[in-house]
Coordinates of C-alpha atoms in Angstrom, one line a residue:
Chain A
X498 CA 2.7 6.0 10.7
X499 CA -0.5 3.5 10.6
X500 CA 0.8 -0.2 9.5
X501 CA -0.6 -2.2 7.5
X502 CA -0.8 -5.2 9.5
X503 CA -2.8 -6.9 12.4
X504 CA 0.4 -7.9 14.4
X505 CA -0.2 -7.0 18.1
X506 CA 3.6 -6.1 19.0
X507 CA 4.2 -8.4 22.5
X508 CA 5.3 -11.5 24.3
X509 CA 3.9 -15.1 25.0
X510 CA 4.7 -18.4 24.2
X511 CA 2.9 -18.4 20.8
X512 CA 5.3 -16.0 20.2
X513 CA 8.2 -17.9 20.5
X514 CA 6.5 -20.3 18.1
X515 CA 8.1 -20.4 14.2
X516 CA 5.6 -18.4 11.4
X517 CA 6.3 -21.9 9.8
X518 CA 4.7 -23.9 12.6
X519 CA 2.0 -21.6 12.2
X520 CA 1.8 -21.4 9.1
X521 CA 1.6 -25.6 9.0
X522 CA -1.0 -25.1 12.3
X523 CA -3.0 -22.3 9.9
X524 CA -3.3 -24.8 7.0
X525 CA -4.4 -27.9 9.3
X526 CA -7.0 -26.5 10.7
X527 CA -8.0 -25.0 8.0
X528 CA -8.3 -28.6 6.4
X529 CA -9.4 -30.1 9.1
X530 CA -13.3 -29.3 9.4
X531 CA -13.1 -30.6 5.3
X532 CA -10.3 -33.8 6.0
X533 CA -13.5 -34.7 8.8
X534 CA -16.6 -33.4 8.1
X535 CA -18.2 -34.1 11.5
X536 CA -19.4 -31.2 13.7
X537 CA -17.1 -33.2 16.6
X538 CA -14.0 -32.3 14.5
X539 CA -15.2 -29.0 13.9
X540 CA -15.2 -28.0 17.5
X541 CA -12.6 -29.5 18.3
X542 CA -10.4 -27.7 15.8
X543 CA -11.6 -24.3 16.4
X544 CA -11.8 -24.5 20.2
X545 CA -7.7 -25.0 20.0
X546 CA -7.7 -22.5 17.5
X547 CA -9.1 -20.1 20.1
X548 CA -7.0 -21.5 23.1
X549 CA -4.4 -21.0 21.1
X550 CA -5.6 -17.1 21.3
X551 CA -6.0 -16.9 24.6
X552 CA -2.7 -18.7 25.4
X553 CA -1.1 -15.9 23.0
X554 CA -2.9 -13.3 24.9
X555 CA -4.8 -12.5 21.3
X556 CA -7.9 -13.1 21.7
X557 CA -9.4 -9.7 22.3
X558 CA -7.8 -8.3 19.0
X559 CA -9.5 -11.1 17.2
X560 CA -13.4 -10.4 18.7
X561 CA -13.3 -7.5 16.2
X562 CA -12.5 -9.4 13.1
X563 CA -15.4 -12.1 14.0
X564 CA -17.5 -9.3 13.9
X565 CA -16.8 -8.3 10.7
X566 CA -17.7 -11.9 9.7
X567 CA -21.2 -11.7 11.9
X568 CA -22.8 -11.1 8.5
X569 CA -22.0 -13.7 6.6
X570 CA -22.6 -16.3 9.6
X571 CA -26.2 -14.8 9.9
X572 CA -26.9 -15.0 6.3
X573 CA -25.2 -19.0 6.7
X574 CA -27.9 -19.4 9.5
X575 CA -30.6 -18.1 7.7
X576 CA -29.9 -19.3 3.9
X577 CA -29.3 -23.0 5.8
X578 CA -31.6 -23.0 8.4
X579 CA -34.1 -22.0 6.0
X580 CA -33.7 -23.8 2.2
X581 CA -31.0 -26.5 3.2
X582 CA -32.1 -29.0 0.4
X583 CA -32.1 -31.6 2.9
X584 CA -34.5 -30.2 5.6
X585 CA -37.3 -32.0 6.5
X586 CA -37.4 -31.9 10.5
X587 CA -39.2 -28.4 11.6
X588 CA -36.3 -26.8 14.3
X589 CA -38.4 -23.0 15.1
X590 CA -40.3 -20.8 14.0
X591 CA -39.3 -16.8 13.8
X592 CA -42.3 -14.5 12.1
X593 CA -44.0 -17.6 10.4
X594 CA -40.4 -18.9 9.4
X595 CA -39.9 -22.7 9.6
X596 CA -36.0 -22.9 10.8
X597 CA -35.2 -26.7 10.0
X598 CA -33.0 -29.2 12.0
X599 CA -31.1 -30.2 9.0
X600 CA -30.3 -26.9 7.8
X601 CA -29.2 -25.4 11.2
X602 CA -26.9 -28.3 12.0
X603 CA -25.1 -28.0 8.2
X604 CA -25.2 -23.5 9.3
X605 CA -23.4 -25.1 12.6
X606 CA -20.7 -26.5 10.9
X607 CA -20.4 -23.6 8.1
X608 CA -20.1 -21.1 10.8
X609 CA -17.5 -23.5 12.7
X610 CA -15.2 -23.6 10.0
X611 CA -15.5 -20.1 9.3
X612 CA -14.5 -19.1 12.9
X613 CA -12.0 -21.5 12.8
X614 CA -10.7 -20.3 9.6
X615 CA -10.7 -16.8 11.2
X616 CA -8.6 -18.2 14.6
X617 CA -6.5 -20.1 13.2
X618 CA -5.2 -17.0 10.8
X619 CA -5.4 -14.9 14.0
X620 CA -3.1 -17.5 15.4
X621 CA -0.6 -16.5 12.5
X622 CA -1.2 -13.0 11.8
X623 CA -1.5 -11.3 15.2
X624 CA 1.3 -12.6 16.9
X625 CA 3.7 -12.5 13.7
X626 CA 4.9 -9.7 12.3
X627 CA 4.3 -9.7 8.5
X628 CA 8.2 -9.4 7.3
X629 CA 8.5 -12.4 9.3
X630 CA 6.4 -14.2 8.1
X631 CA 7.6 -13.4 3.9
X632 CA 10.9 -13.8 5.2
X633 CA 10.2 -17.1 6.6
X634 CA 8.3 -18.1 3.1
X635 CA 11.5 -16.4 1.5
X636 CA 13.8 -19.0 3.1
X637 CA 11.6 -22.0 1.9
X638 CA 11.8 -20.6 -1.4
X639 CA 9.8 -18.1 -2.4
X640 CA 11.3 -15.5 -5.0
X641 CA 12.6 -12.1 -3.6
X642 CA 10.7 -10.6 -6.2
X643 CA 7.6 -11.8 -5.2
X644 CA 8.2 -11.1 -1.3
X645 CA 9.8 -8.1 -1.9
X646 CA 6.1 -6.8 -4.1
X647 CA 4.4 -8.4 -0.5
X648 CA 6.5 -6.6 1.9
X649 CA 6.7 -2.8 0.2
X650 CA 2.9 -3.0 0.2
X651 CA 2.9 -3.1 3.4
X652 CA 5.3 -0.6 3.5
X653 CA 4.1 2.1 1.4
X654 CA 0.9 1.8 1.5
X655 CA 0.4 3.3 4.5
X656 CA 3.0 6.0 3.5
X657 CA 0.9 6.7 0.8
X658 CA -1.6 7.5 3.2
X659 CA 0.1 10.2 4.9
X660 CA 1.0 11.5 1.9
X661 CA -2.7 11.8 1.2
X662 CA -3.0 13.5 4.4
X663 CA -0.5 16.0 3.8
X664 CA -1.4 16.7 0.1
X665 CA -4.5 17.2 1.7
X666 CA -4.0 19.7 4.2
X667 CA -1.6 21.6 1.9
X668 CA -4.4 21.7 -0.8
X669 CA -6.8 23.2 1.9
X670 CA -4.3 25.8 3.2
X671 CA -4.3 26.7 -0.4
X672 CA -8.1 27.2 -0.3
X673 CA -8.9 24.3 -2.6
X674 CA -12.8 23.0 -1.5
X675 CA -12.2 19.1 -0.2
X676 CA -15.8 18.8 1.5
X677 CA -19.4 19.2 0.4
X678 CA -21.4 17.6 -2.0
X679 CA -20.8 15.1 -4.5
X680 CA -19.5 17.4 -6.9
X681 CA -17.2 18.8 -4.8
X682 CA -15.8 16.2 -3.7
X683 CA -15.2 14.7 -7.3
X684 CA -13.4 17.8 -7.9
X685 CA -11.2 17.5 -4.7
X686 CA -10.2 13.7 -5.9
X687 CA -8.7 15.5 -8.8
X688 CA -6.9 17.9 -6.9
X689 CA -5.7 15.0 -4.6
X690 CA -4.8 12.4 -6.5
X691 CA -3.0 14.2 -8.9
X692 CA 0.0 15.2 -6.6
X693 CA 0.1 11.4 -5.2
X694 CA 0.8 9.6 -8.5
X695 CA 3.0 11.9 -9.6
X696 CA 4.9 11.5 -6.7
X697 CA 4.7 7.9 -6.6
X698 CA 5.5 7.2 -9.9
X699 CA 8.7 9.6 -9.6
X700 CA 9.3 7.9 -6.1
X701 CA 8.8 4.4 -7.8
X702 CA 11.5 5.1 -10.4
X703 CA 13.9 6.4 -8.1
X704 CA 13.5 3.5 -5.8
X705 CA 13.8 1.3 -8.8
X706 CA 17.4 2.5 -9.7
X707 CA 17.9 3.0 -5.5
X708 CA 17.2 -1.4 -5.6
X709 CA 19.4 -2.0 -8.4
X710 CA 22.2 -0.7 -6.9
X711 CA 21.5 -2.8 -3.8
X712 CA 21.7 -5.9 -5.7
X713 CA 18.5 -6.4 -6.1
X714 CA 18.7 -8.2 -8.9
X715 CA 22.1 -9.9 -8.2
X716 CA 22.2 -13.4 -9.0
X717 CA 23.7 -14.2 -5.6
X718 CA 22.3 -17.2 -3.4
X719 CA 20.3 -14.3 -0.8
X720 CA 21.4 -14.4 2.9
X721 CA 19.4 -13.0 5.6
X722 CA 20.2 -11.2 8.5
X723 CA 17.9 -12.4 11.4
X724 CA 18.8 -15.8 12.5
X725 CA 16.5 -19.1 11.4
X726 CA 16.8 -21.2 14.8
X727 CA 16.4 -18.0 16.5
X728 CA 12.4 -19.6 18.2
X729 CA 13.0 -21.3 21.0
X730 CA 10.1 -23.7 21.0
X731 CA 11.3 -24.2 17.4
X732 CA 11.5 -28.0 17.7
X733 CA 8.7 -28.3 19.9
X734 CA 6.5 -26.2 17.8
X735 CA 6.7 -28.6 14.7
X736 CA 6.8 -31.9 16.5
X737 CA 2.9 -30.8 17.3
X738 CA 2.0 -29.9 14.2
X739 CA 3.0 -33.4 12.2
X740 CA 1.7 -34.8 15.4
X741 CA -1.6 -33.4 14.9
X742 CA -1.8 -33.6 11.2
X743 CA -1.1 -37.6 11.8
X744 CA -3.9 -37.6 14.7
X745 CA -6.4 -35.6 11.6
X746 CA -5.4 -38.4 9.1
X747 CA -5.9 -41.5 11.3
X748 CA -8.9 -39.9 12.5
X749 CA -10.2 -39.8 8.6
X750 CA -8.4 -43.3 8.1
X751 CA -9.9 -45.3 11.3
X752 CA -12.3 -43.8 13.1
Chain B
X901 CA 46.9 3.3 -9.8
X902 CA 43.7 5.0 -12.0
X903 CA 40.2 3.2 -10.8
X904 CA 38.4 5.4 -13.1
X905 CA 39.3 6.0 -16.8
X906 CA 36.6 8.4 -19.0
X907 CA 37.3 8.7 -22.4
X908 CA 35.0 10.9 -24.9
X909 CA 31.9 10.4 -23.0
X910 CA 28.7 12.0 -24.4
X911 CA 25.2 10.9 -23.5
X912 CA 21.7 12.7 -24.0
X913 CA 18.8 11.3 -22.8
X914 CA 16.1 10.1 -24.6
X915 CA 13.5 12.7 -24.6
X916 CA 16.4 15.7 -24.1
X917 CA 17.2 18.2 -26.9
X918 CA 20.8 18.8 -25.4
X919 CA 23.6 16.8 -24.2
X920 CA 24.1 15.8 -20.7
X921 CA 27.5 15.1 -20.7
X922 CA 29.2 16.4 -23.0
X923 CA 33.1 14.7 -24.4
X924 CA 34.4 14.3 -21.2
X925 CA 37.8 12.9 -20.6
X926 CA 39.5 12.2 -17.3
X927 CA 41.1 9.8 -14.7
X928 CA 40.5 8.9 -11.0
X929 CA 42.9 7.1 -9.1
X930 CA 42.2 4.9 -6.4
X931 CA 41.8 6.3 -3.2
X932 CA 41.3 9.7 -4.1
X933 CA 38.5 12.0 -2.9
X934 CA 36.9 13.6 -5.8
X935 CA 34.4 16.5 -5.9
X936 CA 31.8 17.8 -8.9
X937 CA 30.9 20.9 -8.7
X938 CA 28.1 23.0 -11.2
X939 CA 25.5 24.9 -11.1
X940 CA 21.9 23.2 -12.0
X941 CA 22.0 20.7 -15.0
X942 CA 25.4 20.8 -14.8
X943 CA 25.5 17.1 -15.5
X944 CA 26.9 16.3 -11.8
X945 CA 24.0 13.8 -11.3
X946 CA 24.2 12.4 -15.0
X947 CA 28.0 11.9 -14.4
X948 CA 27.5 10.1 -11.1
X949 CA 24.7 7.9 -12.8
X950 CA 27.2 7.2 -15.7
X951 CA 30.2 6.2 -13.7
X952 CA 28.1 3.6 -11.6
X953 CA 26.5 2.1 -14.9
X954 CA 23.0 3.3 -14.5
X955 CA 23.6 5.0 -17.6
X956 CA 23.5 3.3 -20.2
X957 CA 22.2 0.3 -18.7
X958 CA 18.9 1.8 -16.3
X959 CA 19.1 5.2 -18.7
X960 CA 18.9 4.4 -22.5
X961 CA 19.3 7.5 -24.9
X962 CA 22.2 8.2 -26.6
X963 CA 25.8 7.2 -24.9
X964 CA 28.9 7.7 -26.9
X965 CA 33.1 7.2 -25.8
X966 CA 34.1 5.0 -22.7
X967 CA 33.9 4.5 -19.3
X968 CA 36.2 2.1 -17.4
X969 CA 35.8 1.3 -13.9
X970 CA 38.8 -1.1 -12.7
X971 CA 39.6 -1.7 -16.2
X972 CA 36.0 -3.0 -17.1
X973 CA 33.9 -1.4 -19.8
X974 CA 30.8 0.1 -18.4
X975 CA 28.8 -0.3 -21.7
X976 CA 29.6 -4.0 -21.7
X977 CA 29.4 -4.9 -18.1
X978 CA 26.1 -5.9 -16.2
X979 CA 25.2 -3.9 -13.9
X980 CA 25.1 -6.7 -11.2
X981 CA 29.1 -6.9 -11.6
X982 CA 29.3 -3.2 -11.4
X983 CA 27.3 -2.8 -8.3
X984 CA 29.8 -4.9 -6.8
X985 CA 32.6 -2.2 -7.6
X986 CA 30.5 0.5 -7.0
X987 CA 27.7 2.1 -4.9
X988 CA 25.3 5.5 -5.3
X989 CA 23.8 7.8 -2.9
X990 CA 20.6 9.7 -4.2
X991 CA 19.9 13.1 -2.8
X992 CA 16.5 11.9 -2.0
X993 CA 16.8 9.8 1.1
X994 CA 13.1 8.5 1.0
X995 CA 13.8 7.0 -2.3
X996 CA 16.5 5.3 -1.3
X997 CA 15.2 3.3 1.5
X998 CA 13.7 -0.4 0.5
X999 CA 10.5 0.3 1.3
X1000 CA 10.4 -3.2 2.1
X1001 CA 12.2 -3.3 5.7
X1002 CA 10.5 -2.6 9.1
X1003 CA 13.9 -1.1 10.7
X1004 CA 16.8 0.5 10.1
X1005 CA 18.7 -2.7 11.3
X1006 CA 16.9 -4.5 8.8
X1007 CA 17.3 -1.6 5.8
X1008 CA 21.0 -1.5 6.1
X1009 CA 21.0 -5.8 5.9
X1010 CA 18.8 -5.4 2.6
X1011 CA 21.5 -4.8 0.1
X1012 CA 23.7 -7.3 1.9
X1013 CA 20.7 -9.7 2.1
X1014 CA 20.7 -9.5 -2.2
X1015 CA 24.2 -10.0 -2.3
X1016 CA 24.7 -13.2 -0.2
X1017 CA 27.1 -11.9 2.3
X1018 CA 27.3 -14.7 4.9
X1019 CA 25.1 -13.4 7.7
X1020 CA 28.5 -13.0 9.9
X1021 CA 29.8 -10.8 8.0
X1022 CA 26.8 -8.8 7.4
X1023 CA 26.5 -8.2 11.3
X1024 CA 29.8 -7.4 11.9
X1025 CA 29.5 -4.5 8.7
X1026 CA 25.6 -3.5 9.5
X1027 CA 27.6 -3.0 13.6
X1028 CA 30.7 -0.9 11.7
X1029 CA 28.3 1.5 10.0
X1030 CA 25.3 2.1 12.7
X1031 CA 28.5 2.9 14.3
X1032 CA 30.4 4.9 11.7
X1033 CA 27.1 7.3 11.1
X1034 CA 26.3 7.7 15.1
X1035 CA 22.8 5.7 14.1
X1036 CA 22.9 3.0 16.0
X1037 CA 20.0 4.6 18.4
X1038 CA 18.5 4.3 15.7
X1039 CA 18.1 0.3 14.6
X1040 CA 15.1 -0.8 15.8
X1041 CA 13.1 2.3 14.6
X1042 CA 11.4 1.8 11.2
X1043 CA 13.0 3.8 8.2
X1044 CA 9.6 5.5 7.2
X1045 CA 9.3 7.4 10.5
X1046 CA 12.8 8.8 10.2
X1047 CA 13.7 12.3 10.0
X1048 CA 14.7 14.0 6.3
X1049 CA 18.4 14.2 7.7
X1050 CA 18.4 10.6 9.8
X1051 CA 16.9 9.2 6.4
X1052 CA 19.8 10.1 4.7
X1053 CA 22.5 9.0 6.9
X1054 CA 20.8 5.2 7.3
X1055 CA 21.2 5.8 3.2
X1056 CA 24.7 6.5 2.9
X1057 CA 25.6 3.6 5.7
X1058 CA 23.3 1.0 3.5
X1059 CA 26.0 2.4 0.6
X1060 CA 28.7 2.2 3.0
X1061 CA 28.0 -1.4 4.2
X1062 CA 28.5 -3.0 0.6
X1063 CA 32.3 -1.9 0.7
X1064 CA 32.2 -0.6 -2.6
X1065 CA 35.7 -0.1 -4.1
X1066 CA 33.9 3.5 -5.5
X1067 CA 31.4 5.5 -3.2
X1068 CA 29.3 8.3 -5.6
X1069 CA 27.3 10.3 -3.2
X1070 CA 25.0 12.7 -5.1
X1071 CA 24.2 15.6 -2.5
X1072 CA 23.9 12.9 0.2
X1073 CA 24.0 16.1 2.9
X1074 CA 21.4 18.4 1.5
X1075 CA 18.9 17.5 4.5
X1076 CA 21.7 17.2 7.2
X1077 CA 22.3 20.2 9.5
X1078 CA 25.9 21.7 9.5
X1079 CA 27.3 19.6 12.8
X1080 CA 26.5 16.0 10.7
X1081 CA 27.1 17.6 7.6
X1082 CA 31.1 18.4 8.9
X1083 CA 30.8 14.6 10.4
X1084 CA 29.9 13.3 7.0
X1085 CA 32.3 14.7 5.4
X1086 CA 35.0 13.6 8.1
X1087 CA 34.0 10.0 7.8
X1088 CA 34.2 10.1 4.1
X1089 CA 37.9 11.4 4.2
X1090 CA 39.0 8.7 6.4
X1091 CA 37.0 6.5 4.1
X1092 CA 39.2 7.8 1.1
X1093 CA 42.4 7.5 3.8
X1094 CA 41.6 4.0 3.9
X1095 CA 41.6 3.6 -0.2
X1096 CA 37.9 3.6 -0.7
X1097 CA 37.3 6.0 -4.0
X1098 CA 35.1 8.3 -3.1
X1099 CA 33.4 11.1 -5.7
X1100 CA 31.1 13.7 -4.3
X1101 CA 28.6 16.2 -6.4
X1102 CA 27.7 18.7 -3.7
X1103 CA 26.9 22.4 -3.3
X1104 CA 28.8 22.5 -0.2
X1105 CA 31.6 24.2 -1.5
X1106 CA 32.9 24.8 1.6
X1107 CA 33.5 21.3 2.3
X1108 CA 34.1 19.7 -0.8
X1109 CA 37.8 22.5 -0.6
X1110 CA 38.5 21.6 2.6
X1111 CA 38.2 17.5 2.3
X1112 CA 38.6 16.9 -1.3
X1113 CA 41.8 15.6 -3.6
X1114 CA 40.3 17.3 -6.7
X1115 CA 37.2 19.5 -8.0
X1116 CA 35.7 18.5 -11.7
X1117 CA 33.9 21.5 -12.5
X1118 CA 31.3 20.6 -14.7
X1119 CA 29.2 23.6 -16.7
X1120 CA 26.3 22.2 -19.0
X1121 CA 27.8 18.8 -19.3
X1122 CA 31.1 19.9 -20.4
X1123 CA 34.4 19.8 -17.7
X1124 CA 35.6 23.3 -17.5
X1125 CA 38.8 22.0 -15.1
X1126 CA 39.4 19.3 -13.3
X1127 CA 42.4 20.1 -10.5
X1128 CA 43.1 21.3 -6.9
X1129 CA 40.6 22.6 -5.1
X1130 CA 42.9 25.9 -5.0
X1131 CA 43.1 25.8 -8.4
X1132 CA 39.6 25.6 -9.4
X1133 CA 38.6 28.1 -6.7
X1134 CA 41.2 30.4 -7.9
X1135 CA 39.6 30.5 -11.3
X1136 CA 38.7 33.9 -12.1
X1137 CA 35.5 32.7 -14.2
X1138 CA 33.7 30.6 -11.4
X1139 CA 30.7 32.9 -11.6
X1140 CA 30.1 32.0 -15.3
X1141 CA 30.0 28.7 -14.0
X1142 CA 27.1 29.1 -11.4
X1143 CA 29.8 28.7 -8.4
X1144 CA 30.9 30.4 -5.5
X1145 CA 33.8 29.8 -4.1
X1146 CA 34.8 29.0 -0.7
X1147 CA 34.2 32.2 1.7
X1148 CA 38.4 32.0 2.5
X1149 CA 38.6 32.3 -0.7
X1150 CA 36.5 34.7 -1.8
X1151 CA 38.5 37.0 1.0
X1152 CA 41.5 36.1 -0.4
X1153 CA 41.1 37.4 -3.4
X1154 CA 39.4 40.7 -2.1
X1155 CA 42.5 41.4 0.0
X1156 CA 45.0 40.1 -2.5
X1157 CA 46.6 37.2 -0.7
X1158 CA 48.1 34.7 -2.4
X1159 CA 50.3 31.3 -2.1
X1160 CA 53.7 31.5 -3.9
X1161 CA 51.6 29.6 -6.7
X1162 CA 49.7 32.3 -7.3
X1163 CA 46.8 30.4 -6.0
X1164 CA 44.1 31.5 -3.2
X1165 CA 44.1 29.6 -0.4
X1166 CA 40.9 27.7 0.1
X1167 CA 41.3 27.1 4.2
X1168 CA 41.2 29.3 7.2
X1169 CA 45.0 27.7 8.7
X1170 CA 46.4 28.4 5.1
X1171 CA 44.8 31.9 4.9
X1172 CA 46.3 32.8 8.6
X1173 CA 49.7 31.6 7.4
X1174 CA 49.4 33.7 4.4
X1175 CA 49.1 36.6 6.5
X1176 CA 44.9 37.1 6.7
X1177 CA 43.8 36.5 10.0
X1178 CA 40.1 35.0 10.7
X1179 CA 39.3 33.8 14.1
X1180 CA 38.4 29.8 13.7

């Protein structure tokens, strides 16, 4: 079955790292690049972001998910480089294009946090499975109902999927037409998506009554059954985090 | 001691035109290892769903009479205290599975995650029924990719590991083959040995004689009889019914062997001792 999640299932020390250290890490450098808006911080930020990749033997499984963002840092360069309200000193010229200094150093900066924004969830997300992490956010709080919504999406949708598949190959073993042209396959959607819901909403009800027998609703203060110390660079882990949130503030305070 | 007590029940269901259940009266006692038996809308599901509290508290429609389970009205009970007392199986495994759990490990902890069993506990129980249903192979693999039959077994241990004082299993072997189906069934009477209550609506008639206390035939929501499973097989009328009864028994009566009762037996060892002879 396909999973619907980006978790890259093996060992290094990031992975003995707490999803709430991460999770902290995640949110400071996501704040960072705005807490100190110089390009210095910037770099600096998203270079650990993507050591902290590498160290997690990650990194490859995040080149594609920079590429999906290629797009919007191109249109950054150009949309900056080019009509930055501030430019005024001429960079380049591409095809009779005045590129600006201004504009291009601003780009620099928007692209940086984006990548950083991109490897510092990487950091999170591929090395954490994502029951972990709701679990984690469980602990701290968060309802059951609203991590259990979270985690059965992640569940079913993919199951959903292979029902598709199957409903699909049983539709064209009946001889039902599910390729050609547009009207066709506007047709086939019927044919398809018919049997899913139907399924899904009797499989929804059933689980419903399947949940409330499990105490789902029990007013019970929830236990869980995987152990919270159980990250041995538990203490570690967070010790750096407030460490480098304090070097981020007394950057912004004194320097 | 009775751990069941039905008085007059009758429920239809909202959008029905006839009664599911249908005035039924009777008594469990604890320990004992009931069976339901009926043809198709018989009511075995409805009954099973009644007795746990779904209906009336999940099912609205019209509910009439009583239903006491350890001496607490149904009607008038949460159903967060009665899940405490009691737990379901669904013939559907899929359904029955979280949906929100990555392994089985983890899908048998869910019900015990909800209901705050200190996490101790919960692995010493999660250990006892991986155990219990030969599916501790089984733990780390994630519930979705399971077969039809493994499905089901994870869903009767995530049953099993809430230690309810009342165990209803609706079909829980219709997608097991006939080696875990005999297994099932032999952990369930051990279950009921050790004073669990357990009530089973099967079409394994074969098994439900050989392992239960009692049969509640049930025909169109109505009880027909509610005895022995000699006694109920024995009936002369179990075709009007929709059943079929046990294959012993069925050669019983064709060659006219009976128990001093005047009952058919309903196993092979009693059948030999009558003077049959089948080789088991």
């Amino acid at each position: 079955m396909h999973k619907l999640s980006l978790f890259v299932d093996q060992s290094s020390l990031i992975y003995k790292i707490d999803p709430i250290s991460k999770m902290m890490y995640a949110m400071i450098a996501f704040l960072t690049p705005y807490i100190l808006p110089h390009i210095t911080a910037a770099i600096a930020i998203t270079a650990l972001s993507f050591s902290l990749l590498l160290i997690g033997r990650v990194f490859r499984h995040i080149v594609p998910i920079l590429g999906v963002s290629l797009l919007l840092i191109l249109s950054i360069v150009i949309v900056q480089g080019l009509f930055y309200p501030d430019n005024a000193t001429p960079l380049f010229q591409v095809m009779g294009l005045t590129f600006y200094q201004e504009g291009s150093e601003h780009a620099l900066l928007l692209t940086l946090r984006v990548l950083n924004m991109l490897a510092a969830c990487g950091v999170l997300i591929l090395t954490t499975p994502p029951d972990v992490i709701i679990n984690s956010l469980m602990r701290l709080g968060m309802s059951p109902r609203v991590g259990y919504v979270l985690l059965s999406v992640l569940n079913i949708i993919p199951h959903m999927r292979a029902t598709m598949a199957r409903i699909t190959e049983a539709q064209k073993a009946r001889g039902v037409e599910l390729e050609g042209n547009l009207k066709t396959r506007l047709k086939s959607f019927f044919f398809l998506m018919g049997p899913v819901i139907l399924s899904s909403l009797n499989q929804t009800r059933e689980r419903a009554l399947a949940l409330e027998l499990r105490g789902f609703n029990a007013h019970a203060p929830r236990t869980f059954a995987s152990a919270s110390g159980a990250y041995p660079l538990y203490k570690i882990s967070r010790v750096c985090v407030v460490i480098l949130l304090l070097l981020v503030v007394s950057w912004r305070l004194y320097l | 001691m009775s751990i069941i007590q039905v008085e007059n029940l009758k429920y239809q269901y909202p959008s029905a035109e006839h009664l599911a259940l249908n005035n039924l009266t009777f008594t469990i006692n604890q320990g004992e290892f009931i069976g339901i038996a009926g043809a198709n809308k018989a009511g075995k599901t409805s009954l099973c769903m009644a007795l746990c509290g779904l209906i009336p508290h999940f099912f609205k429609g019209a509910y009439g009479g009583n239903v006491l389970v350890n001496d607490k009205p149904v009607r008038d009970t949460p159903l967060n205290n009665l899940t405490d007392l009691t737990g379901l199986v669904l013939d559907h495994p899929f359904t029955q599975l979280s949906g929100a759990k990555n392994t089985v490990f983890g899908e048998i902890a869910f019900g015990l995650e909800n209901k705050g069993v200190p996490r101790k506990l919960m692995l010493e129980r999660i250990e006892e029924v991986l155990h219990l249903l030969h599916i501790s192979e089984l733990r780390n693999k994630h519930p979705f990719t399971l077969s039809g039959g493994e499905m089901q077994r994870v869903a009767i241990a995530s049953a099993l590991a809430l230690k309810p004082d009342i165990l209803l299993l609706d079909e829980p072997t219709s997608q097991l083959d006939a080696a875990r189906t005999t297994e099932v069934f032999r952990m369930l009477a051990n279950l009921a040995d050790q004073g669990t209550t357990l009530i089973i609506a099967e079409y394994n008639i074969e098994k439900m004689a050989l392992h239960c206390h009692r049969i509640l035939l049930l025909n169109t929501g109505s009880a027909i009889d509610f005895n022995t499973p000699r006694w109920v097989f024995s009936r002369p009328d179990l075709n009007e019914h929709g059943i079929v009864p046990p294959l012993i028994t069925r050669l019983a009566k064709s060659l006219h062997i009976k128990r001093d009762d005047g009952l058919y037996p309903v196993e092979t060892r009693e059948f030999n001792a009558l003077g049959g002879f089948v080789d088991a």
